[in-house]
Tab-separated table of C-alpha atoms in Angstrom:
chain	number	residue	atom	x	y	z
Q	1	MET	CA	14.888	23.378	6.371
Q	2	ALA	CA	13.743	25.285	3.404
Q	3	ASP	CA	10.932	27.810	3.162
Q	4	GLU	CA	7.138	26.585	2.520
Q	5	ALA	CA	7.427	27.556	-1.362
Q	6	THR	CA	10.503	25.551	-1.801
Q	7	GLN	CA	8.973	22.619	0.074
Q	8	GLN	CA	5.816	22.712	-2.162
Q	9	ALA	CA	8.032	23.084	-5.193
Q	10	ALA	CA	10.123	20.030	-4.014
Q	11	ALA	CA	7.182	17.799	-3.283
Q	12	ARG	CA	5.424	18.429	-6.853
Q	13	ALA	CA	8.904	17.928	-8.187
Q	14	ALA	CA	9.338	14.653	-6.338
Q	15	VAL	CA	5.869	13.248	-7.697
Q	16	GLU	CA	6.875	14.068	-11.141
Q	17	ARG	CA	10.321	12.667	-10.640
Q	18	ILE	CA	8.799	9.290	-9.211
Q	19	ALA	CA	6.092	9.123	-11.973
Q	20	ASP	CA	8.865	9.350	-14.590
Q	21	ARG	CA	10.983	7.096	-12.977
Q	22	ILE	CA	8.398	4.385	-12.489
Q	23	GLU	CA	7.491	4.698	-16.159
Q	24	ARG	CA	10.840	3.969	-17.048
Q	25	GLU	CA	10.991	0.969	-15.013
Q	26	ARG	CA	7.611	-0.386	-15.933
Q	27	GLU	CA	8.888	-3.288	-17.993
Q	28	HIS	CA	11.760	-4.000	-15.205
Q	29	LEU	CA	9.023	-4.132	-12.549
Q	30	THR	CA	6.621	-6.208	-14.621
Q	31	ASP	CA	9.505	-8.690	-15.438
Q	32	LEU	CA	10.058	-8.955	-11.852
Q	33	ASP	CA	6.402	-9.564	-10.794
Q	34	SER	CA	5.938	-11.962	-13.791
Q	35	ALA	CA	8.521	-14.175	-12.097
Q	36	ILE	CA	6.611	-14.444	-8.553
Q	37	GLY	CA	3.367	-12.796	-9.094
Q	38	ASP	CA	0.988	-11.744	-11.602
Q	39	ALA	CA	2.856	-9.269	-13.876
Q	40	ASP	CA	0.969	-6.141	-13.013
Q	41	HIS	CA	3.255	-4.422	-10.716
Q	42	GLY	CA	4.813	-2.195	-13.390
Q	43	GLY	CA	1.533	-1.215	-15.301
Q	44	ASN	CA	-0.359	-0.632	-12.061
Q	45	MET	CA	2.342	1.648	-10.278
Q	46	ALA	CA	3.017	3.468	-13.752
Q	47	ARG	CA	-0.717	4.237	-14.208
Q	48	GLY	CA	-1.041	5.147	-10.586
Q	49	TRP	CA	2.029	7.481	-10.357
Q	50	ARG	CA	0.891	9.238	-13.674
Q	51	ALA	CA	-2.653	10.010	-12.225
Q	52	ALA	CA	-1.090	11.072	-8.986
Q	53	ALA	CA	1.259	13.324	-10.946
Q	54	ASP	CA	-1.750	14.608	-12.936
Q	55	ALA	CA	-3.807	15.024	-9.596
Q	56	VAL	CA	-1.010	17.110	-8.037
Q	57	ASP	CA	-0.804	19.198	-11.117
Q	58	ASP	CA	-4.443	20.166	-10.743
Q	59	LEU	CA	-4.032	21.454	-6.945
Q	60	ASP	CA	-3.798	25.024	-6.810
Q	61	ASP	CA	-1.433	26.413	-3.913
Q	62	ALA	CA	-1.416	23.054	-1.713
Q	63	ASP	CA	0.926	22.531	1.243
Q	64	VAL	CA	3.193	19.366	1.397
Q	65	ALA	CA	0.614	17.504	3.541
Q	66	THR	CA	-1.884	17.853	1.077
Q	67	ILE	CA	0.244	17.047	-1.941
Q	68	VAL	CA	1.347	13.950	-0.201
Q	69	LYS	CA	-2.486	13.190	0.620
Q	70	THR	CA	-3.404	13.776	-3.048
Q	71	VAL	CA	-0.740	11.285	-4.114
Q	72	GLY	CA	-2.208	8.688	-1.709
Q	73	LYS	CA	-5.844	8.933	-2.601
Q	74	THR	CA	-5.057	8.917	-6.256
Q	75	LEU	CA	-2.834	5.783	-5.815
Q	76	LEU	CA	-5.628	3.994	-3.585
Q	77	SER	CA	-8.299	4.306	-6.305
Q	78	GLU	CA	-5.634	3.929	-9.328
Q	79	VAL	CA	-3.300	1.090	-8.417
Q	80	GLY	CA	-4.738	-2.238	-8.388
Q	81	GLY	CA	-3.817	-5.255	-5.960
Q	82	ALA	CA	-2.121	-4.733	-2.799
Q	83	SER	CA	0.109	-1.975	-4.130
Q	84	GLY	CA	-3.111	0.336	-3.830
Q	85	PRO	CA	-3.733	0.218	-0.086
Q	86	LEU	CA	0.034	-0.172	0.628
Q	87	TYR	CA	1.327	2.594	-1.048
Q	88	GLY	CA	-1.645	4.809	-1.136
Q	89	GLY	CA	-3.410	4.131	1.909
Q	90	SER	CA	-0.408	4.573	3.972
Q	91	LEU	CA	0.418	7.858	2.273
Q	92	VAL	CA	-2.890	9.019	2.974
Q	93	PHE	CA	-2.259	8.217	6.700
Q	94	ALA	CA	1.137	9.459	7.060
Q	95	SER	CA	0.607	12.696	5.370
Q	96	ALA	CA	-0.932	13.935	8.593
Q	97	GLU	CA	2.680	14.057	10.054
Q	98	LEU	CA	3.612	16.822	7.536
Q	99	GLU	CA	0.892	19.210	8.368
Q	100	ASP	CA	3.119	21.471	10.318
Q	101	GLY	CA	5.576	21.318	7.235
Q	102	LEU	CA	8.654	19.373	6.145
Q	103	THR	CA	11.436	19.261	8.739
Q	104	ALA	CA	14.034	16.555	9.757
Q	105	GLU	CA	11.666	15.756	12.660
Q	106	THR	CA	8.534	15.544	10.530
Q	107	ALA	CA	10.212	13.686	7.847
Q	108	VAL	CA	11.257	11.031	10.416
Q	109	ALA	CA	7.616	10.986	11.905
Q	110	PHE	CA	6.239	10.765	8.393
Q	111	ALA	CA	8.643	7.883	7.608
Q	112	GLU	CA	7.888	5.792	10.638
Q	113	THR	CA	4.084	6.329	10.397
Q	114	TYR	CA	4.321	5.313	6.876
Q	115	LEU	CA	6.257	2.227	7.805
Q	116	GLU	CA	3.950	1.245	10.448
Q	117	LYS	CA	0.767	1.423	8.365
Q	118	VAL	CA	2.346	-0.645	5.606
Q	119	GLN	CA	3.423	-3.356	8.246
Q	120	ASP	CA	0.006	-2.963	9.982
Q	121	ARG	CA	-1.964	-3.282	6.669
Q	122	GLY	CA	0.230	-5.984	5.078
Q	123	ASP	CA	1.025	-7.851	8.132
Q	124	ALA	CA	4.702	-8.176	6.992
Q	125	SER	CA	7.919	-8.537	8.717
Q	126	VAL	CA	11.478	-8.247	7.538
Q	127	GLY	CA	12.207	-11.666	5.728
Q	128	ASP	CA	8.934	-12.045	4.156
Q	129	LYS	CA	10.312	-11.025	0.755
Q	130	THR	CA	8.141	-7.671	0.475
Q	131	MET	CA	8.582	-3.980	0.159
Q	132	VAL	CA	8.986	-4.341	4.174
Q	133	ASP	CA	12.392	-5.449	3.528
Q	134	ALA	CA	13.501	-2.407	1.631
Q	135	LEU	CA	11.409	-0.089	3.904
Q	136	VAL	CA	12.426	-1.016	7.415
Q	137	PRO	CA	16.108	-0.706	6.986
Q	138	ALA	CA	15.660	2.747	4.945
Q	139	VAL	CA	13.392	3.958	7.450
Q	140	HIS	CA	15.391	2.929	10.452
Q	141	THR	CA	18.708	4.220	8.810
Q	142	PHE	CA	16.974	7.436	8.387
Q	143	LYS	CA	15.688	7.914	11.836
Q	144	LYS	CA	19.116	7.067	13.433
Q	145	SER	CA	21.190	9.220	10.809
Q	146	VAL	CA	18.761	12.254	11.777
Q	147	GLU	CA	18.309	11.620	15.414
Q	148	THR	CA	21.579	9.678	16.940
Q	149	ASP	CA	24.145	10.687	14.007
Q	150	ASP	CA	23.002	14.053	13.589
Q	151	LEU	CA	23.376	14.151	9.907
Q	152	ASP	CA	21.411	16.632	7.669
Q	153	PRO	CA	18.175	15.421	6.140
Q	154	VAL	CA	19.695	14.916	2.802
Q	155	ALA	CA	22.820	12.870	3.871
Q	156	ALA	CA	20.551	10.811	6.246
Q	157	LEU	CA	18.116	10.101	3.042
Q	158	ALA	CA	21.403	9.155	1.257
Q	159	LYS	CA	22.165	6.357	3.914
Q	160	ALA	CA	18.579	5.477	3.887
Q	161	VAL	CA	18.575	4.936	0.252
Q	162	ALA	CA	21.746	2.647	0.498
Q	163	ALA	CA	20.070	0.684	3.458
Q	164	ALA	CA	17.011	0.338	0.777
Q	165	GLU	CA	19.303	-0.999	-1.743
Q	166	ARG	CA	20.791	-3.627	0.467
Q	167	GLY	CA	17.388	-4.585	1.598
Q	168	VAL	CA	16.173	-5.241	-2.163
Q	169	ALA	CA	19.401	-7.339	-2.506
Q	170	PHE	CA	18.272	-9.317	0.419
Q	171	THR	CA	14.961	-10.299	-1.104
Q	172	VAL	CA	16.668	-12.421	-3.861
Q	173	PRO	CA	17.829	-15.342	-2.046
Q	174	ILE	CA	14.945	-15.769	0.429
Q	175	ARG	CA	11.680	-17.431	0.466
Q	176	ALA	CA	8.410	-15.477	0.178
Q	177	ALA	CA	6.072	-15.601	3.148
Q	178	LYS	CA	3.752	-12.965	2.168
Q	179	GLY	CA	1.886	-11.744	-0.615
Q	180	ARG	CA	0.948	-13.752	-3.969
Q	181	ALA	CA	4.740	-14.940	-4.212
Q	182	SER	CA	4.188	-16.835	-0.864
Q	183	TYR	CA	1.869	-19.315	-2.943
Q	184	LEU	CA	5.029	-20.315	-4.701
Q	185	GLY	CA	7.069	-21.464	-1.793
Q	186	TRP	CA	10.557	-22.341	-2.646
Q	187	ARG	CA	9.999	-21.374	-6.270
Q	188	SER	CA	10.151	-17.642	-5.196
Q	189	VAL	CA	13.809	-18.198	-4.059
Q	190	GLY	CA	16.164	-16.289	-6.362
Q	191	HIS	CA	13.869	-13.770	-7.436
Q	192	GLN	CA	14.199	-9.986	-6.433
Q	193	ASP	CA	10.777	-8.834	-4.967
Q	194	PRO	CA	9.113	-6.142	-7.001
Q	195	GLY	CA	7.464	-3.968	-4.172
Q	196	ALA	CA	10.831	-3.767	-2.623
Q	197	THR	CA	12.336	-2.547	-5.731
Q	198	SER	CA	9.645	0.110	-6.591
Q	199	THR	CA	9.938	1.267	-2.900
Q	200	LEU	CA	13.772	1.588	-3.748
Q	201	TYR	CA	13.120	3.588	-6.819
Q	202	ILE	CA	10.686	5.885	-4.897
Q	203	ALA	CA	13.444	6.603	-2.370
Q	204	GLU	CA	16.028	7.069	-4.635
Q	205	GLU	CA	13.949	10.054	-6.427
Q	206	LEU	CA	13.096	11.620	-3.362
Q	207	LEU	CA	16.706	11.598	-2.662
Q	208	ALA	CA	17.598	13.023	-5.989
Q	209	THR	CA	14.865	15.580	-5.472
Q	210	ALA	CA	15.962	16.506	-2.088
Q	211	ARG	CA	19.478	17.169	-3.453
Q	212	GLU	CA	18.051	19.540	-6.051
Q	213	HIS	CA	15.942	21.483	-3.462
Q	214	ALA	CA	17.713	21.332	-0.366
Q	215	ASP	CA	19.385	24.503	1.185
Q	216	VAL	CA	21.959	21.992	2.730
Q	217	SER	CA	25.055	20.990	1.029
Q	218	GLY	CA	24.102	17.145	1.497
Q	219	GLU	CA	27.652	16.002	1.717
Q	220	LEU	CA	27.657	12.194	1.580
Q	221	PRO	CA	29.213	9.780	4.024
Q	222	ALA	CA	31.404	7.379	2.348
Q	223	ASP	CA	29.074	4.367	2.455
Q	224	ALA	CA	25.933	5.917	1.325
Q	225	GLU	CA	26.777	5.691	-2.432
Q	226	SER	CA	25.008	2.968	-4.748
Q	227	PRO	CA	25.389	2.176	-8.328
Q	228	THR	CA	22.109	3.390	-9.201
Q	229	ILE	CA	22.617	6.994	-7.661
Q	230	PRO	CA	24.639	9.201	-9.828
Q	231	ASP	CA	27.692	9.898	-7.610
Q	232	GLU	CA	28.015	13.753	-7.939
Q	233	ALA	CA	29.932	14.309	-4.588
Q	234	ALA	CA	32.704	11.852	-5.749
Q	235	GLU	CA	32.695	13.457	-9.451
Q	236	GLY	CA	33.335	16.852	-8.228
Q	237	GLU	CA	36.423	15.666	-6.269
X	1	MET	CA	-30.941	-5.683	9.863
X	2	VAL	CA	-27.312	-6.371	9.588
X	3	GLY	CA	-26.142	-6.119	5.745
X	4	LEU	CA	-23.350	-8.110	4.017
X	5	VAL	CA	-20.818	-7.520	1.564
X	6	VAL	CA	-19.195	-10.062	-0.424
X	7	VAL	CA	-15.703	-9.021	-1.729
X	8	SER	CA	-13.824	-10.971	-4.491
X	9	HIS	CA	-11.068	-10.356	-6.885
X	10	SER	CA	-13.614	-11.608	-9.352
X	11	ARG	CA	-16.685	-9.600	-10.023
X	12	LYS	CA	-18.734	-12.869	-11.143
X	13	ALA	CA	-17.586	-14.604	-8.173
X	14	ALA	CA	-18.459	-11.844	-5.917
X	15	GLU	CA	-22.012	-11.756	-7.635
X	16	GLY	CA	-22.256	-15.437	-7.515
X	17	ILE	CA	-21.378	-15.933	-3.689
X	18	ALA	CA	-23.865	-13.303	-2.961
X	19	GLU	CA	-26.479	-15.101	-4.899
X	20	VAL	CA	-25.942	-18.292	-2.990
X	21	ALA	CA	-26.050	-16.642	0.332
X	22	ALA	CA	-29.334	-14.733	-0.556
X	23	GLU	CA	-30.830	-18.165	-0.907
X	24	MET	CA	-30.588	-18.237	2.841
X	25	GLY	CA	-30.577	-14.720	3.709
X	26	GLY	CA	-34.327	-13.692	3.374
X	27	ASP	CA	-34.481	-9.796	3.214
X	28	THR	CA	-30.835	-9.382	4.062
X	29	ARG	CA	-29.046	-6.851	2.010
X	30	ILE	CA	-26.152	-8.751	0.258
X	31	GLU	CA	-24.027	-6.567	-1.791
X	32	PRO	CA	-21.123	-7.873	-4.126
X	33	ALA	CA	-18.163	-6.013	-4.807
X	34	GLY	CA	-15.156	-7.152	-7.073
X	35	GLY	CA	-12.991	-6.719	-9.968
X	36	ASP	CA	-10.687	-3.953	-10.815
X	37	GLY	CA	-13.432	-1.667	-12.422
X	38	GLU	CA	-12.230	-2.283	-15.877
X	39	GLY	CA	-13.456	-5.806	-16.325
X	40	GLY	CA	-10.266	-7.455	-14.946
X	41	ILE	CA	-9.399	-9.235	-11.824
X	42	GLY	CA	-8.956	-6.973	-8.677
X	43	THR	CA	-10.696	-5.064	-6.171
X	44	VAL	CA	-11.147	-1.215	-5.627
X	45	PRO	CA	-11.594	0.338	-2.264
X	46	ASP	CA	-14.068	2.887	-3.667
X	47	ASP	CA	-16.271	0.204	-5.093
X	48	ILE	CA	-16.254	-1.837	-2.056
X	49	ALA	CA	-17.082	1.449	0.049
X	50	ALA	CA	-20.008	1.952	-2.089
X	51	ALA	CA	-21.282	-1.607	-1.491
X	52	LEU	CA	-20.863	-0.942	2.396
X	53	ASP	CA	-23.199	2.094	2.105
X	54	ARG	CA	-25.748	0.392	-0.072
X	55	ALA	CA	-25.696	-2.866	2.339
X	56	ASP	CA	-26.140	-0.723	5.548
X	57	ALA	CA	-29.655	-0.222	6.725
X	58	GLY	CA	-28.463	1.390	9.752
X	59	ASP	CA	-27.409	-1.961	11.876
X	60	GLY	CA	-24.179	-2.172	10.352
X	61	VAL	CA	-22.551	-4.547	7.782
X	62	VAL	CA	-20.237	-7.732	7.873
X	63	VAL	CA	-17.812	-7.916	5.216
X	64	LEU	CA	-16.675	-11.358	3.457
X	65	VAL	CA	-13.502	-10.998	1.612
X	66	ASP	CA	-11.394	-13.647	-0.268
X	67	LEU	CA	-7.409	-13.230	-0.551
X	68	GLY	CA	-4.619	-10.694	-0.064
X	69	SER	CA	-5.315	-7.478	-1.511
X	70	ALA	CA	-9.261	-7.683	-1.256
X	71	VAL	CA	-8.712	-7.989	2.363
X	72	MET	CA	-6.465	-4.891	2.447
X	73	ASN	CA	-8.641	-2.911	-0.025
X	74	ALA	CA	-11.951	-3.754	2.280
X	75	GLU	CA	-9.979	-2.585	5.185
X	76	VAL	CA	-9.304	0.753	3.519
X	77	ALA	CA	-13.088	0.734	2.325
X	78	VAL	CA	-14.243	0.356	6.109
X	79	GLU	CA	-12.136	3.127	7.126
X	80	MET	CA	-13.656	5.577	4.345
X	81	THR	CA	-17.431	4.534	5.177
X	82	ASP	CA	-19.582	5.933	7.933
X	83	ALA	CA	-21.227	2.667	8.305
X	84	ASN	CA	-20.287	0.216	11.315
X	85	ALA	CA	-18.458	-2.165	9.201
X	86	VAL	CA	-16.604	-5.283	9.945
X	87	ILE	CA	-14.424	-7.880	8.213
X	88	ALA	CA	-15.015	-11.486	9.010
X	89	ASP	CA	-11.940	-13.611	9.071
X	90	ALA	CA	-13.806	-16.568	7.362
X	91	PRO	CA	-13.957	-18.360	4.273
X	92	VAL	CA	-15.767	-16.402	1.735
X	93	LEU	CA	-18.393	-18.679	0.461
X	94	GLU	CA	-19.255	-20.482	3.573
X	95	GLY	CA	-19.005	-17.510	5.724
X	96	ALA	CA	-21.309	-15.572	3.334
X	97	VAL	CA	-23.932	-18.231	3.749
X	98	ASN	CA	-23.558	-18.666	7.534
X	99	ALA	CA	-23.688	-14.814	7.823
X	100	ALA	CA	-26.900	-14.537	5.740
X	101	VAL	CA	-28.601	-16.995	7.828
X	102	GLU	CA	-27.655	-15.307	11.213
X	103	ALA	CA	-28.728	-11.784	9.902
X	104	THR	CA	-32.151	-13.103	9.366
X	105	SER	CA	-32.288	-13.447	13.316
X	106	PRO	CA	-34.396	-10.513	14.743
X	107	ARG	CA	-31.426	-10.579	17.598
X	108	ALA	CA	-28.540	-10.298	15.268
X	109	THR	CA	-25.871	-7.901	15.630
X	110	VAL	CA	-22.748	-6.971	13.699
X	111	ASP	CA	-20.610	-9.150	16.242
X	112	SER	CA	-22.988	-12.176	16.192
X	113	VAL	CA	-23.130	-12.063	12.489
X	114	ARG	CA	-19.321	-11.956	11.990
X	115	GLU	CA	-19.121	-14.682	14.662
X	116	GLN	CA	-21.383	-17.058	12.638
X	117	ALA	CA	-19.314	-16.397	9.502
X	118	GLU	CA	-16.134	-17.108	11.339
X	119	ALA	CA	-17.496	-20.287	12.567
X	120	ALA	CA	-17.629	-21.426	8.872
X	121	ARG	CA	-13.790	-21.967	9.220
X	122	GLU	CA	-14.470	-25.021	11.476
X	123	VAL	CA	-16.818	-26.807	8.875
X	124	ASP	CA	-15.193	-30.093	7.561
X	125	LYS	CA	-16.199	-30.970	4.174
X	126	LEU	CA	-15.063	-34.534	4.323
């Protein structure tokens, strides 16, 4: 994969992109959360990711693992509710997988460790109407695409984003079994989960960053597209 | 002596529960932690970790928690601190009172205090 300097630039760019995206989606995330939660997901995440981007800006010559760890620590202290420990704590924990740099293999290890920590901390499974519904299919798809289907990491990430999107859609019709929404019981049915949604946005921005920085072509499999990702490959045809 | 930390989404609730437990707790260190740090509802791992360090007199700390993210942030705080801290799976007020009583025993350990806190799950009110 790309050299160390490119990796660091990509990591920094990813944090900035995610912070911008979450800020743009602040109202939408808050609307989703006001339906089945306490209406703070947009504000909390926007505040946390902006602080994370600022913290990364202040780092001098940090490797990718340090950048990711800094983001996690900042989210932990700045994001309220369950999102702080789930997003931030898991990033801090999983950042250790990137200490030897970013390759397809370490990216898979990072994704799996992140997922494991989120599930461990939140005690949620697929079908509970949480971020896990987006994360599990995304991570499993990424791993399979890299390890079994031998796709390059950008194409694998594109497939993972598509899987996350299907996961988000899956949260709409089901009843919440974890988190604050679970107190609503059947009234949670019909609402899209805000945590799964912000997880998708983060994955989409990681993909967009990877496309800009990767030294591979990132040619996409036919089913990897989604309406929220600009279809550059198809447009070029 | 084993210390206690009471974690609630509400700073006032954490302080109030600590106050109730202190009635039974003798010299036990009982530290409240709660609120989002800006006067609102929530929990912050750094605040909980600081409370753990204040409550620890060397024999460890048992943590009482209310709901959801308070549990997760308490777990993060336990990972952040050097104190021997455990979270009790117990109702926060009843557990805090039980734990405070047990903590006054000269033979109290982190495990015995946590067990007494968790015994509060079985208490019938009616």
